[in-house]
Short mmCIF file of C-alpha atoms in Angstrom, two decimals:
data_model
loop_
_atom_site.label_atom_id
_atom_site.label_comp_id
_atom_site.label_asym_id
_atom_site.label_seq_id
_atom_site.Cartn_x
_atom_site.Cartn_y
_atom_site.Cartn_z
CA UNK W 1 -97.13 -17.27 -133.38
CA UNK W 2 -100.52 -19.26 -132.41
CA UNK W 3 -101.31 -20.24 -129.28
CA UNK W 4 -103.96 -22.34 -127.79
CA UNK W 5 -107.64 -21.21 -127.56
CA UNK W 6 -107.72 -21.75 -123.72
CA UNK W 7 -104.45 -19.65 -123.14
CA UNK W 8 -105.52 -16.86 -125.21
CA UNK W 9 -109.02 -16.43 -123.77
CA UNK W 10 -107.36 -16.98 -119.98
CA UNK W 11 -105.69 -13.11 -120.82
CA UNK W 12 -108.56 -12.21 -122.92
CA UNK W 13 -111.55 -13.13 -120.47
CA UNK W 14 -110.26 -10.48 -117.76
CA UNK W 15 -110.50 -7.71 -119.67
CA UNK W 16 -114.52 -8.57 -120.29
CA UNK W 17 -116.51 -6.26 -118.51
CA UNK W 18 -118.98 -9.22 -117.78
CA UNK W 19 -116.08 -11.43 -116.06
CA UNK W 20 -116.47 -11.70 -112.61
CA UNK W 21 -113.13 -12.33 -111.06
CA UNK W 22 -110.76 -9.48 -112.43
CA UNK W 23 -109.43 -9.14 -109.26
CA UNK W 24 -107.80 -12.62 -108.64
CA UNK W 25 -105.65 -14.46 -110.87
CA UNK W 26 -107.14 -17.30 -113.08
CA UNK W 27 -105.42 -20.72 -111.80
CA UNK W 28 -107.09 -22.96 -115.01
CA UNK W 29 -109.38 -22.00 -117.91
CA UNK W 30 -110.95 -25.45 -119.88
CA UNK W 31 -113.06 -25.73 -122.21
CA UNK W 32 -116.42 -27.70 -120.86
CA UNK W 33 -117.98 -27.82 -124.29
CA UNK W 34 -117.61 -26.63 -127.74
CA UNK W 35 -120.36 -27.17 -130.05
CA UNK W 36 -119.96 -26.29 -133.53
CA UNK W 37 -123.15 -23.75 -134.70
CA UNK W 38 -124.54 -24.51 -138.54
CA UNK W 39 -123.75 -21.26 -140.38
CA UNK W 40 -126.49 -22.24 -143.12
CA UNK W 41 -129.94 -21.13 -143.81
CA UNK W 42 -132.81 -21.61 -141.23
CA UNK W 43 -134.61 -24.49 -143.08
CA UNK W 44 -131.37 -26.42 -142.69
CA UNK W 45 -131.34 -25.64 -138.23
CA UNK W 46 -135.26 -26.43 -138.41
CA UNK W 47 -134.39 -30.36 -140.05
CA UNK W 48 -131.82 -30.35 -137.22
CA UNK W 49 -129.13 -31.18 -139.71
CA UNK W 50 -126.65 -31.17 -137.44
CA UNK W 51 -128.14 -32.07 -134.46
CA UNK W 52 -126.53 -35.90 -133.85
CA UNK W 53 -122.82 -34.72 -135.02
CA UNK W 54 -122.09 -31.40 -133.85
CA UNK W 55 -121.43 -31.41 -130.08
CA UNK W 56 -117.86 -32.11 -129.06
CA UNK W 57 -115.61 -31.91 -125.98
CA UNK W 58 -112.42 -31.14 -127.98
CA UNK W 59 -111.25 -27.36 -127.51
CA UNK W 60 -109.69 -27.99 -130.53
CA UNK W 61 -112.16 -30.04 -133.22
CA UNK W 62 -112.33 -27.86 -135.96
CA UNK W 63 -115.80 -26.87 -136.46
CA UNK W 64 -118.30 -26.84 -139.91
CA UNK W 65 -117.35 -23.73 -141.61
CA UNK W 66 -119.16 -21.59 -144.51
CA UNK W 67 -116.54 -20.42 -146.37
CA UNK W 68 -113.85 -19.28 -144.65
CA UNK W 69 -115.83 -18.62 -141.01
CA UNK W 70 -116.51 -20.40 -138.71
CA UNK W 71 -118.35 -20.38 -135.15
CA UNK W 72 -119.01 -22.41 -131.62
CA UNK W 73 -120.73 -21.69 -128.80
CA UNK W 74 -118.33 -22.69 -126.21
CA UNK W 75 -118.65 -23.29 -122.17
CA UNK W 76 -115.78 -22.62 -120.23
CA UNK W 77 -114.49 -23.04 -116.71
CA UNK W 78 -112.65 -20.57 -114.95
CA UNK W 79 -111.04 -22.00 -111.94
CA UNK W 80 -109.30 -19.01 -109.13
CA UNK W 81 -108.34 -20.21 -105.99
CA UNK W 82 -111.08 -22.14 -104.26
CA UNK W 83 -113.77 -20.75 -106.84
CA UNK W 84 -114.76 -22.50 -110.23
CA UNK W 85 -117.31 -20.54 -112.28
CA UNK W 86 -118.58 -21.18 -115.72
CA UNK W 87 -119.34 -18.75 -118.79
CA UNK W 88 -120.09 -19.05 -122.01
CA UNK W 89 -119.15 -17.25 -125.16
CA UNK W 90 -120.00 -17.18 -128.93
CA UNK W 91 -116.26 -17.34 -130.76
CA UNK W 92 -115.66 -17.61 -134.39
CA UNK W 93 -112.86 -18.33 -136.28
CA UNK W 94 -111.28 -16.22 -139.72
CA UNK W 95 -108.32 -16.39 -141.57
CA UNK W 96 -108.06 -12.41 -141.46
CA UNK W 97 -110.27 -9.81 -139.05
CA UNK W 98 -111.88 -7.47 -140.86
CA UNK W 99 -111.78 -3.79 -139.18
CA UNK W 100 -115.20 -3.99 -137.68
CA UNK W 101 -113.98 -7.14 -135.33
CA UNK W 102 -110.26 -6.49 -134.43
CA UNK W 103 -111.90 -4.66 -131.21
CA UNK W 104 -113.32 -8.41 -130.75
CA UNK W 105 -110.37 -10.20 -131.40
CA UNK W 106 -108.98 -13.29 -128.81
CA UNK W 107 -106.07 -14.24 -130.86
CA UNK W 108 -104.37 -16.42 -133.31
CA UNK W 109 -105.00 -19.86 -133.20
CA UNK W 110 -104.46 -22.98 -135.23
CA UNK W 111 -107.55 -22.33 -136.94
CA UNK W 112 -107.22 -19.13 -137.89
CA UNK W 113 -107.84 -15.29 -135.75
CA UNK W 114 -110.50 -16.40 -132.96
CA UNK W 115 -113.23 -13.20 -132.05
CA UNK W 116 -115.68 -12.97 -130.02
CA UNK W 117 -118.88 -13.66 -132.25
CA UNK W 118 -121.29 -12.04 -130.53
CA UNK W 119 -120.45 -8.91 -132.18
CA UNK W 120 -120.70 -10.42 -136.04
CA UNK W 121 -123.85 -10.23 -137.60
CA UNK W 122 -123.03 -12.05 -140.20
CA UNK W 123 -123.36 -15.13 -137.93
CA UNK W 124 -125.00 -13.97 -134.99
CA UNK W 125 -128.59 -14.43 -137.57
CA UNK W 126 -127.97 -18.53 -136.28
CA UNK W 127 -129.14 -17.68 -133.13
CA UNK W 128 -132.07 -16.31 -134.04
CA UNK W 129 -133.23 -18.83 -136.86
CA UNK W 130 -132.41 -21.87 -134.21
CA UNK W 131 -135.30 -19.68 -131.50
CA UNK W 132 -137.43 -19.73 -134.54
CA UNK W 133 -137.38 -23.33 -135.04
CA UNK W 134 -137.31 -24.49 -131.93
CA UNK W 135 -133.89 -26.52 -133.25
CA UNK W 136 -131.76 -28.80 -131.08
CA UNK W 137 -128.06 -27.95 -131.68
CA UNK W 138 -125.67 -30.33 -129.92
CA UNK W 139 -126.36 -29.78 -126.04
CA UNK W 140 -128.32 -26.84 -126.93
CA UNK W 141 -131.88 -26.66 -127.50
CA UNK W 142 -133.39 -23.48 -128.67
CA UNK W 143 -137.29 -22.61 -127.96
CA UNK W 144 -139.31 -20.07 -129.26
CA UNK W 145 -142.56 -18.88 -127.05
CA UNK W 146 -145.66 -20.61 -128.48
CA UNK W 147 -147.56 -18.24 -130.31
CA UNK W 148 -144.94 -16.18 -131.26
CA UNK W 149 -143.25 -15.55 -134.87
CA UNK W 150 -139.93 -14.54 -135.47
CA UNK W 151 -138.79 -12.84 -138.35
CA UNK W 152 -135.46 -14.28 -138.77
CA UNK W 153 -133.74 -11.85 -141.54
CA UNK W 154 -133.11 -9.00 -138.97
CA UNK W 155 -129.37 -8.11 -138.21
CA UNK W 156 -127.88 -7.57 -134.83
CA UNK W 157 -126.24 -5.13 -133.17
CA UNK W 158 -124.21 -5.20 -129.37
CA UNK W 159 -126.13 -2.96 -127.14
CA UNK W 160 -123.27 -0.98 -125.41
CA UNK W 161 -123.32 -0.42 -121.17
CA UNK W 162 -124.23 -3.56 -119.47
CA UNK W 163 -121.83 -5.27 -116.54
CA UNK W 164 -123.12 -8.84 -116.29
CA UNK W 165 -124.26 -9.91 -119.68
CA UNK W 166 -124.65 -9.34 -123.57
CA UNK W 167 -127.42 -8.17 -125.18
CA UNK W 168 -127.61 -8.35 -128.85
CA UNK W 169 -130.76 -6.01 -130.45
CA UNK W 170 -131.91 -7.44 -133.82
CA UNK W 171 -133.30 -4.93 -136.49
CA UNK W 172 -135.81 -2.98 -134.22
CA UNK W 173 -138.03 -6.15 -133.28
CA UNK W 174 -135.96 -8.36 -131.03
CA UNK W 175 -133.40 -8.54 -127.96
CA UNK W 176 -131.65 -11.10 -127.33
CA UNK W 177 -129.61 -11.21 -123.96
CA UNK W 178 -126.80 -13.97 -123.40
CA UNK W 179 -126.30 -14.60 -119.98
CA UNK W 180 -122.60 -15.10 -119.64
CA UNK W 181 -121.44 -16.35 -116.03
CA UNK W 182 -123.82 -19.89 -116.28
CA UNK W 183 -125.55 -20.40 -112.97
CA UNK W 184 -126.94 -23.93 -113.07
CA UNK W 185 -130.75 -23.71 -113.36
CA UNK W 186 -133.26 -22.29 -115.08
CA UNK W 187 -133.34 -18.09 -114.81
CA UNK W 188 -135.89 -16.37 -113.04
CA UNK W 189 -136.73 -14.06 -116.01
CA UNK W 190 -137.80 -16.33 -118.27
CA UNK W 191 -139.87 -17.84 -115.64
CA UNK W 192 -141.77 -14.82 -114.74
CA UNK W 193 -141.63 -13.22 -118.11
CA UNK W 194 -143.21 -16.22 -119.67
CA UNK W 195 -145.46 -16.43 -116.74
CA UNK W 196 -146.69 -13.07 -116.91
CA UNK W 197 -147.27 -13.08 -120.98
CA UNK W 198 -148.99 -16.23 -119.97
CA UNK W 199 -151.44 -13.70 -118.30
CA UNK W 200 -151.64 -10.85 -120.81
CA UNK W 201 -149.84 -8.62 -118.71
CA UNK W 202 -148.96 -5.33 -121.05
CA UNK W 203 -146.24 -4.13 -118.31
CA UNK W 204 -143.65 -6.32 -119.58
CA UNK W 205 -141.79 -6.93 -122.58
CA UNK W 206 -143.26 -9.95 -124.62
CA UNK W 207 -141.35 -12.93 -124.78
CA UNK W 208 -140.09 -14.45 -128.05
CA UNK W 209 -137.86 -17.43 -126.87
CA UNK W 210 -134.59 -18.68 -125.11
CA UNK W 211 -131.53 -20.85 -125.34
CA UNK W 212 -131.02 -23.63 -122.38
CA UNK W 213 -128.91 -26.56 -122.07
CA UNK W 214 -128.28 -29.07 -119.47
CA UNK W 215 -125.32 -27.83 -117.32
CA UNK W 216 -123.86 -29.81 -113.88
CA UNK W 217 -127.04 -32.22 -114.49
CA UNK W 218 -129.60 -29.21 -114.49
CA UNK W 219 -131.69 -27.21 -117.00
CA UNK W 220 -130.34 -24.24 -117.53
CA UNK W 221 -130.77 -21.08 -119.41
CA UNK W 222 -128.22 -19.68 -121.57
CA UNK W 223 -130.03 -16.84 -123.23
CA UNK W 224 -133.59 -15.28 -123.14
CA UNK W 225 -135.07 -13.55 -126.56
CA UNK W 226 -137.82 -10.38 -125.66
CA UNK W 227 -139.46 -7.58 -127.46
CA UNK W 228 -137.57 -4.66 -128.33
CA UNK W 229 -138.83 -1.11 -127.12
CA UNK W 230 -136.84 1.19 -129.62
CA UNK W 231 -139.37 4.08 -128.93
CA UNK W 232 -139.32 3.47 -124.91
CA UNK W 233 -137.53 5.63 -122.82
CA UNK W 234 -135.47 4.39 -119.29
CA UNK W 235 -137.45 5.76 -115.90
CA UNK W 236 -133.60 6.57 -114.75
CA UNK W 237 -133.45 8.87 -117.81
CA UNK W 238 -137.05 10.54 -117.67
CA UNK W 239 -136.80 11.03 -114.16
CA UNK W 240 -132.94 12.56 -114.50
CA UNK W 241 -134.60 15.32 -117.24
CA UNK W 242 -136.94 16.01 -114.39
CA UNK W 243 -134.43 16.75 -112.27
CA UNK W 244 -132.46 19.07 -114.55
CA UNK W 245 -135.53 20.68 -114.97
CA UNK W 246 -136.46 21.87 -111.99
CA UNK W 247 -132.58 22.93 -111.20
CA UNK W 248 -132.60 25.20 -113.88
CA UNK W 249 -135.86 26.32 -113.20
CA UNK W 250 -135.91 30.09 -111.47
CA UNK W 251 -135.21 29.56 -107.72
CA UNK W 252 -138.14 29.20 -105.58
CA UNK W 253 -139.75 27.51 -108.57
CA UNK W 254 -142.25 24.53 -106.83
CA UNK W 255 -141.66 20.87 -107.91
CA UNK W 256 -145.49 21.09 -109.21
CA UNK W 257 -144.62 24.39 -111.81
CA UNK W 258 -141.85 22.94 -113.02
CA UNK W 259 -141.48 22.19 -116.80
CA UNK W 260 -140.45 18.57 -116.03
CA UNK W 261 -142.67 17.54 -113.52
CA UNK W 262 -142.37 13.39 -113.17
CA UNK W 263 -145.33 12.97 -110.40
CA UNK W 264 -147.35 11.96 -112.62
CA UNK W 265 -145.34 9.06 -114.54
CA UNK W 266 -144.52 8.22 -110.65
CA UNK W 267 -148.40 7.85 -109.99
CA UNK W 268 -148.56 5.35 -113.09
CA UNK W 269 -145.23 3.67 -112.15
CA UNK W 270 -146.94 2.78 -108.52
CA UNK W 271 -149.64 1.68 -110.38
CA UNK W 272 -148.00 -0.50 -112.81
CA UNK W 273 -146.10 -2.17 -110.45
CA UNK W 274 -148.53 -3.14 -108.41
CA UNK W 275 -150.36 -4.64 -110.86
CA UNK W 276 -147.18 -6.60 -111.64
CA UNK W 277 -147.15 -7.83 -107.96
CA UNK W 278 -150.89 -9.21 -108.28
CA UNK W 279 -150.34 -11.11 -111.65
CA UNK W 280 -146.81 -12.48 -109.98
CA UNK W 281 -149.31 -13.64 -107.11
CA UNK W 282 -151.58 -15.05 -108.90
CA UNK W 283 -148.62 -17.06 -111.22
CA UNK W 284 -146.77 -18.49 -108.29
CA UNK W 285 -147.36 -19.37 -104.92
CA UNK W 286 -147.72 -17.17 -101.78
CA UNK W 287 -146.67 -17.61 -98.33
CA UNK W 288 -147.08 -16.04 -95.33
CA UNK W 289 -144.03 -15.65 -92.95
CA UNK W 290 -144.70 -15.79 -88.99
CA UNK W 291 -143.24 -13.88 -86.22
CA UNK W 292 -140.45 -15.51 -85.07
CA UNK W 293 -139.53 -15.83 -89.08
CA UNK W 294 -139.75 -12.25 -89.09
CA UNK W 295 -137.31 -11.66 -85.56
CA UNK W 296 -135.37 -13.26 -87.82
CA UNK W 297 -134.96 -11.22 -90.93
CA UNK W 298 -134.59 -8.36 -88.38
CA UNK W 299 -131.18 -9.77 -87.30
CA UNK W 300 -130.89 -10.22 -90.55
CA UNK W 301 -131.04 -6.69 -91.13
CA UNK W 302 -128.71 -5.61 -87.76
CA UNK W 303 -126.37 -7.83 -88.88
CA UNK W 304 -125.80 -5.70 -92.19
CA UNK W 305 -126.44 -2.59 -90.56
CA UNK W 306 -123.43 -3.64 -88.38
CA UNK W 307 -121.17 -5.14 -91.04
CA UNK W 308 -121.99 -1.37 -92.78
CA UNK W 309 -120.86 0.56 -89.29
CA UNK W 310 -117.80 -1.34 -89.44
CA UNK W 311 -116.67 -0.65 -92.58
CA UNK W 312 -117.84 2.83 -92.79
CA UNK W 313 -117.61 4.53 -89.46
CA UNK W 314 -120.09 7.53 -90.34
CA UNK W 315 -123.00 5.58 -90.53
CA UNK W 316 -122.76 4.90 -86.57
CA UNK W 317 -124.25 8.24 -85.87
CA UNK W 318 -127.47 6.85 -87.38
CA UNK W 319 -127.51 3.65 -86.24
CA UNK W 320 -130.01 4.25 -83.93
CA UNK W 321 -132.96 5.88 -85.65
CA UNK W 322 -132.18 2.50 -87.81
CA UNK W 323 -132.27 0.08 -84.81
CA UNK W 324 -135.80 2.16 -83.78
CA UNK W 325 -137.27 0.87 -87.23
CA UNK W 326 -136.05 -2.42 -86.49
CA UNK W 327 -137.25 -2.36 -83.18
CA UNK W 328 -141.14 -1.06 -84.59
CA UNK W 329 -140.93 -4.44 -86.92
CA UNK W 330 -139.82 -7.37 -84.61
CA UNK W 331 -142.05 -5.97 -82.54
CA UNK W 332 -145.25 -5.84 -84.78
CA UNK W 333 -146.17 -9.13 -83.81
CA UNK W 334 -148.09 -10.20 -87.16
CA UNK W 335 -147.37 -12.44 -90.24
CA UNK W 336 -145.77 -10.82 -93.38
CA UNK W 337 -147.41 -11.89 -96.83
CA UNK W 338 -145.10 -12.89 -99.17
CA UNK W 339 -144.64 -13.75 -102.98
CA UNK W 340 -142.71 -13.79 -105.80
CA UNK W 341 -141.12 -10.22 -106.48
CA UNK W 342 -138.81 -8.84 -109.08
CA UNK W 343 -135.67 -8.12 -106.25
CA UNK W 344 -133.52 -5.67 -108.18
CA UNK W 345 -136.47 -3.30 -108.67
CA UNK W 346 -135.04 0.86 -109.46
CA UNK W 347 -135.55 3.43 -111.98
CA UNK W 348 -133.04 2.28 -114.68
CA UNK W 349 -135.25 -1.02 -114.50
CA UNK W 350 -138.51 0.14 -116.24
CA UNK W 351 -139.53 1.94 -119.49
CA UNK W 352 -142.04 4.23 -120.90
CA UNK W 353 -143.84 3.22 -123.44
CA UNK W 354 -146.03 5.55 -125.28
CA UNK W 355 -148.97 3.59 -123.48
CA UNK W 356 -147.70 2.25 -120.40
CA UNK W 357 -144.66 1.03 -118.45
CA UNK W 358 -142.78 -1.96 -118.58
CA UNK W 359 -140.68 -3.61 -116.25
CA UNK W 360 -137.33 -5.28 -117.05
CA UNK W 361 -135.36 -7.80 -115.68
CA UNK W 362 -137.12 -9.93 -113.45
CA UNK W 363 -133.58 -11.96 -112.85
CA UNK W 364 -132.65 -10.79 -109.64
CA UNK W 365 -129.13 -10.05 -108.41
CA UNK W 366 -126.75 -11.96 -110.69
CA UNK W 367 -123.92 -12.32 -107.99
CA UNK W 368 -127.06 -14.29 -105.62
CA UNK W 369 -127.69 -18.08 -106.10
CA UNK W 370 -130.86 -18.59 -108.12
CA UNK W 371 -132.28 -20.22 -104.82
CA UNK W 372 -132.32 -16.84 -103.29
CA UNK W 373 -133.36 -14.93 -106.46
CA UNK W 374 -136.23 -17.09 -106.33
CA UNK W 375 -137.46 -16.97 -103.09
CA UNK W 376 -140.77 -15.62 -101.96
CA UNK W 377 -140.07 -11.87 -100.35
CA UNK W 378 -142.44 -9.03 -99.75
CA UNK W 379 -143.81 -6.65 -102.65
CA UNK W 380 -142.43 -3.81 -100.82
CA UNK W 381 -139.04 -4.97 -100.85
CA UNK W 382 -139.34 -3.61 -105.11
CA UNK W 383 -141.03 -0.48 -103.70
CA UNK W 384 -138.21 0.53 -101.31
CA UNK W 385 -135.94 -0.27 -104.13
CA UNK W 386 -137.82 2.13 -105.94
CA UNK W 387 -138.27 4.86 -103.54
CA UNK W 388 -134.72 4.86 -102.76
CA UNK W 389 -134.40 5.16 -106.69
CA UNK W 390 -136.21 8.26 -106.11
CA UNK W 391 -133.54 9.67 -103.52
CA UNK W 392 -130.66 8.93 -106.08
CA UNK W 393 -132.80 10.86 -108.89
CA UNK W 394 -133.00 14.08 -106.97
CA UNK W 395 -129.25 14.21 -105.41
CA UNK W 396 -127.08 12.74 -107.17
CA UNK W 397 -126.96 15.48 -109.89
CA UNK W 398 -125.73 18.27 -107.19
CA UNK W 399 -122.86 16.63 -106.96
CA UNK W 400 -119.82 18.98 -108.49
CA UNK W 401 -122.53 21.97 -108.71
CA UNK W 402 -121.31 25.57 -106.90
CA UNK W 403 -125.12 26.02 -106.12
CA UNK W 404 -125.65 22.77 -104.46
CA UNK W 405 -126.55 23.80 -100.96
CA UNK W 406 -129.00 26.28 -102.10
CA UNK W 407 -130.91 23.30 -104.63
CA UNK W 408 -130.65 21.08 -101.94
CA UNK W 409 -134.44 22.27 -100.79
CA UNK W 410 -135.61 21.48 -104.29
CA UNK W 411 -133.52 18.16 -104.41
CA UNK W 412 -135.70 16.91 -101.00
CA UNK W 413 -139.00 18.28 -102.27
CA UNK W 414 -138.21 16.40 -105.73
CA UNK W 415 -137.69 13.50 -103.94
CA UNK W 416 -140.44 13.39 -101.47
CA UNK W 417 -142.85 14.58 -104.60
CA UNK W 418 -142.03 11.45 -106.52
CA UNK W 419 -141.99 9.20 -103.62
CA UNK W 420 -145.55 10.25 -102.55
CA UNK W 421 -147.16 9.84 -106.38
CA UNK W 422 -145.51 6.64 -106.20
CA UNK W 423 -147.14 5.40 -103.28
CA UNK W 424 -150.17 6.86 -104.10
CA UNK W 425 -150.39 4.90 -107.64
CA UNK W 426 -148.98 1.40 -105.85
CA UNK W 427 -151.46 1.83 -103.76
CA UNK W 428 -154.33 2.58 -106.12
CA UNK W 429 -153.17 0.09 -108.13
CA UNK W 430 -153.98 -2.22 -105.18
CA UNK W 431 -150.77 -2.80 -103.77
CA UNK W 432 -151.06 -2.18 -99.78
CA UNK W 433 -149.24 0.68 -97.85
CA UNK W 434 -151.02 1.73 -94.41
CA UNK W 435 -150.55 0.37 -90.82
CA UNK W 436 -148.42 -2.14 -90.11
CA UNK W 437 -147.09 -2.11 -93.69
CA UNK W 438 -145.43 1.34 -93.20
CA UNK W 439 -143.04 0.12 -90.75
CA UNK W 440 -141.98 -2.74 -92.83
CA UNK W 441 -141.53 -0.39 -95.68
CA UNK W 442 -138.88 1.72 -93.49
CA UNK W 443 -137.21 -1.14 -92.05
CA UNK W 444 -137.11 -2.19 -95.57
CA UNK W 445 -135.80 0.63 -96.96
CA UNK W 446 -133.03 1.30 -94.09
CA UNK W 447 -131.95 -2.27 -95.19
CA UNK W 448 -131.16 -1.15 -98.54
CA UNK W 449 -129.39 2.11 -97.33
CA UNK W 450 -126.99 0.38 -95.19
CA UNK W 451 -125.96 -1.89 -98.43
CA UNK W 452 -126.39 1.46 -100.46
CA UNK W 453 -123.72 3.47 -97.68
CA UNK W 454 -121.15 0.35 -98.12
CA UNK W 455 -121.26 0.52 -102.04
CA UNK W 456 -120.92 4.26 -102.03
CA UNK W 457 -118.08 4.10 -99.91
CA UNK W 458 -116.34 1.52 -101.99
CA UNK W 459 -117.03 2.88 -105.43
CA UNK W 460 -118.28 6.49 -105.56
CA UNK W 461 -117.16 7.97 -101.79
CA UNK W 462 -118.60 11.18 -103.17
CA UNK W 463 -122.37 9.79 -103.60
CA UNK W 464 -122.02 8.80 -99.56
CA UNK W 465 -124.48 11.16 -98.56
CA UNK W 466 -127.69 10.31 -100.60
CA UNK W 467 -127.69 6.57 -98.68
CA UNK W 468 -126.48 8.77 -95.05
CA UNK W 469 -129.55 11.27 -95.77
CA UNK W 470 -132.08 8.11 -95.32
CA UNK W 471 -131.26 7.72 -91.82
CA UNK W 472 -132.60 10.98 -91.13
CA UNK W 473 -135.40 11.24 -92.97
CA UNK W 474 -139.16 10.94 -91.50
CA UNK W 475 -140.35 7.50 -90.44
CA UNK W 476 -142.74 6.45 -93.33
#
C-alpha cells in the first residue's frame, strides 16, 4: 500500500534525532517546497541546466530522475499546537532499497520507496559539485568561498552523534553540515567562519562554501561546507584521557606527574581563544554596555537562579554565595565591553590539530533566535563556558566508581589545574582577566551553573553535583 509523502514523513520525522518536537503531537506536516536536484555531472549544475524548470510547489511532481533514482531537496512545515517550524531534508526516490538504505527508509510512495538521501552517496556528490560551481538550483543557490577549490569526486559518509543537524564528511577533505530545523536568516557560523578566514585566522576550520535560499522573505542558510580535520582530536576527548590518567595513576600521584597531564594544551587553548576573541573584534562591531544595562543582566541572572531553586530545591542552600556574586557585579559600577563571541563555547567544541587548535561551531544555541545568537556579549561568557567544561572533565568520570570519595581530591586539583593554565594562556594571549573582570567571570559562571543544575536534574539526576559543587567553590 502507498501512501502520501507528507503522511509518511509526519510518523517518520519523530523518530529523527534532529526533530525538535517529539514530545507533542504533529497537527499538519506540508510540503513548502520541493525542488527537484540534477543527478548529472558537475559541468551540467555549473551551465545551470536546470535552473529555470526545476523548482516546484507540488509534493507530488515527479522529479528528473537518472535511471531509476531520483532526489529533491524538500522544505517542510511542521505545525504542533500553536508552533509551526520548518526543516528541510534531502529524500530520494527508488523502485527497491538496497540494504545499505532500508535504515533510511520513509516509505512507499507513488513514486517508488522514498529515503532519506542524505545517507546515499551515490547522490549526495550533487551537493558538492553545485558548492563548486557556485550553481543556482531552483530556490537554492549554492556558493563556494572565493579562493577555494573543491574537489568534487570525493564520496560521503553520515558522521554519527549529532542532536540538531547532519553532517555529511566527504573523502577526508570536506564537511558538509545541513542544518535541518530552518531558522529564517542567515547562520552565525558562516558569518564568523567566513569572517575569520577573511583574516587568516589558523584557529578555525577553513571555509569551502554553503547552501542558502530565501525562506519567509529572508536569506537564509541551509547548509555550510568546512575543512575536514581527520587527524584532529576533540578537547572533550583529550582532556577525558587526562582524567583517566591521573585516576589510575598511584594515589597521591600530583596532577603535574601524571602521565596525562592536559595543563599544557589548557595554556594553548586560553591562548587560542583569545586570539579568536580579538580577530572576532576586529570583524564586527563592539559595544560597550553601561551600568544600569548591566543591573539589568543581573536580574537577568536572579531570575534564572530563581526559576533553578524552584525546580530543584537543593540548589537553595547555595543561593546565597550566588546572590553575593551578583551583588559584587551590579555593584561594580563600570561599563562591560562587549563583542561578538562564539556562545556555546566547551571542550567538545574545539580540536587539536597537530599545530594548533581550532574552534568549532560558532552557531550558537540552536533552540535561541538568531537575533540572540548574534548579539554582542562578553568574551568571558566562552571562558566560563569553558572553565565549567573543565569541572565536567574532572567529575563526571567518578560517577559509578567504588573509589570515588577518595579521587575526589585529585578530581578538584584536576580541575583547578586546567582552569588556572587556561586562564593563564587567555590571558597571555591578550584576553583580560584581573580586577573588575574576575567578578564578572564568577557571576558569569554561576549563571551557567544554575542552567547546568536544571539540565542535570532533568536529564542525568546523577551528574547534579558537578553544577551544585560551583556554588561552593572559591570566588575567582
Amino acid at each position: 500500500m502507498t501512501h502520501t509523502l507528507e503522511a509518511l514523513l509526519a510518523g517518520w520525522i519523530t523518530g529523527q534525532r534532529w526533530f525538535a518536537g517529539k514530545s507533542r503531537a504533529i497537527s499538519e506536516l506540508a510540503v513548502e517546497s520541493a525542488t527537484p536536484l540534477p543527478l548529472r555531472g558537475p559541468e551540467e549544475i555549473l551551465h545551470n541546466a536546470v535552473a529555470g524548470s526545476s523548482r516546484t510547489t507540488d509534493p507530488v511532481a515527479r522529479p528528473r530522475t537518472r535511471g531509476q533514482v531520483s532526489v529533491r531537496h524538500l522544505v517542510i512545515t511542521v505545525r504542533q499546537g500553536d508552533t509551526t517550524d520548518r526543516y528541510q531534508l534531502l529524500v530520494g526516490f527508488r523502485p527497491e532499497l538496497p540494504q545499505r538504505l532500508r535504515h533510511v527508509a520513509i516509505g512507499l510512495t507513488d513514486e517508488g520507496y522514498a529515503y532519506d538521501a542524505l545517507h546515499d552517496a551515490d547522490v549526495t556528490g550533487v551537493l558538492l559539485s553545485a558548492v563548486a560551481g557556485d550553481a543556482d538550483v531552483g530556490p537554492l543557490r549554492f556558493r563556494h568561498m572565493p579562493g577555494t577549490e573543491i574537489d568534487t569526486s570525493a564520496r560521503s559518509l553520515v558522521l554519527g552523534g549529532e542532536q540538531s543537524n547532519t553532517s555529511l564528511v566527504f573523502g577526508d577533505a570536506y564537511i558538509c553540515k545541513l542544518f535541518r530545523k530552518l531558522i529564517p536568516g542567515v547562520n552565525p557560523e558562516v558569518e564568523v567562519v567566513s569572517a575569520l578566514a577573511r583574516r587568516g585566522s589558523r584557529n578555525i576550520a577553513r571555509p569551502y562554501g554553503w547552501i542558502e535560499a530565501d525562506i519567509a522573505g529572508q536569506n537564509t542558510t541551509l547548509a555550510f561546507t568546512q575543512e575536514f580535520l581527520p587527524t584532529a582530536s576533540d578537547g572533550w576527548s583529550l582532556a577525558l584521557t587526562s582524567v583517566r590518567d591521573l585516576y589510575g595513576s598511584p594515589p597521591g600521584t600530583p596532577c603535574c606527574d601524571a602521565g596525562g597531564d592536559f595543563a599544557a594544551e589548557s595554556h594553548r587553548l586560553g591562548v587560542a581563544t583569545a586570539n579568536l576573541h580579538r580577530q572576532m573584534a576586529d570583524a564586527f562591531p563592539t559595544s560597550t554596555i553601561e551600568a544600569p544595562e548591566v543591573k539589568r543582566m543581573v536580574e537577568g541572572f536572579r531570575r534564572r537562579l530563581d526559576s533553578a531553586i524552584t525546580e530543584v530545591p537543593e540548589l537553595a542552600a547555595h543561593a546565597a554565595s550566588a546572590h553575593e556574586a551578583f551583588d559584587r557585579l551590579a555593584d561594580m559600577g563600570r561599563p562591560i565591553t562587549v563583542q561578538r563571541v562564539h556562545g556555546d563555547y566547551h571542550l567538545g567544541q574545539v580540536m587539536r590539530t597537530p599545530s594548533e587548535w581550532v574552534v568549532l561551531d560558532f552557531e550558537g544555541e540552536p533552540g535561541q533566535p538568531l537575533s540572540e545568537r548574534r548579539a554582542l556579549d562578553s568574551p568571558l561568557r566562552d571562558v566560563a563556558g569553558m572553565l565549567r567544561s573543565f569541572e565536567y572533565a574532572a567529575r563526571h568520570l567518578l560517577f559509578g566508581r567504588a573509589d570515588a570519595a577518595a579521587l575526589e581530591p585529585c578530581a578538584a586539583e584536576w580541575a583547578e589545574r586546567n582552569r588556572a593554565a587556561f586562564i593563564a594562556g587567555y590571558s597571555a594571549g591578550g584576553g583580560r582577566i584581573h580586577g573588575d573582570d574576575a567578578i564578572l567571570l564568577r557571576a558569569l559562571e554561576l549563571s551557567k551553573a544554575a542552567y547546568e543544575v536544571v539540565y542535570e536534574a532533568r536529564n542525568r539526576p546523577a551528574w547534579l553535583p558537578i553544577p551544585l559543587a560551583a556554588f561552593t567553590h572559591a570566588a575567582a
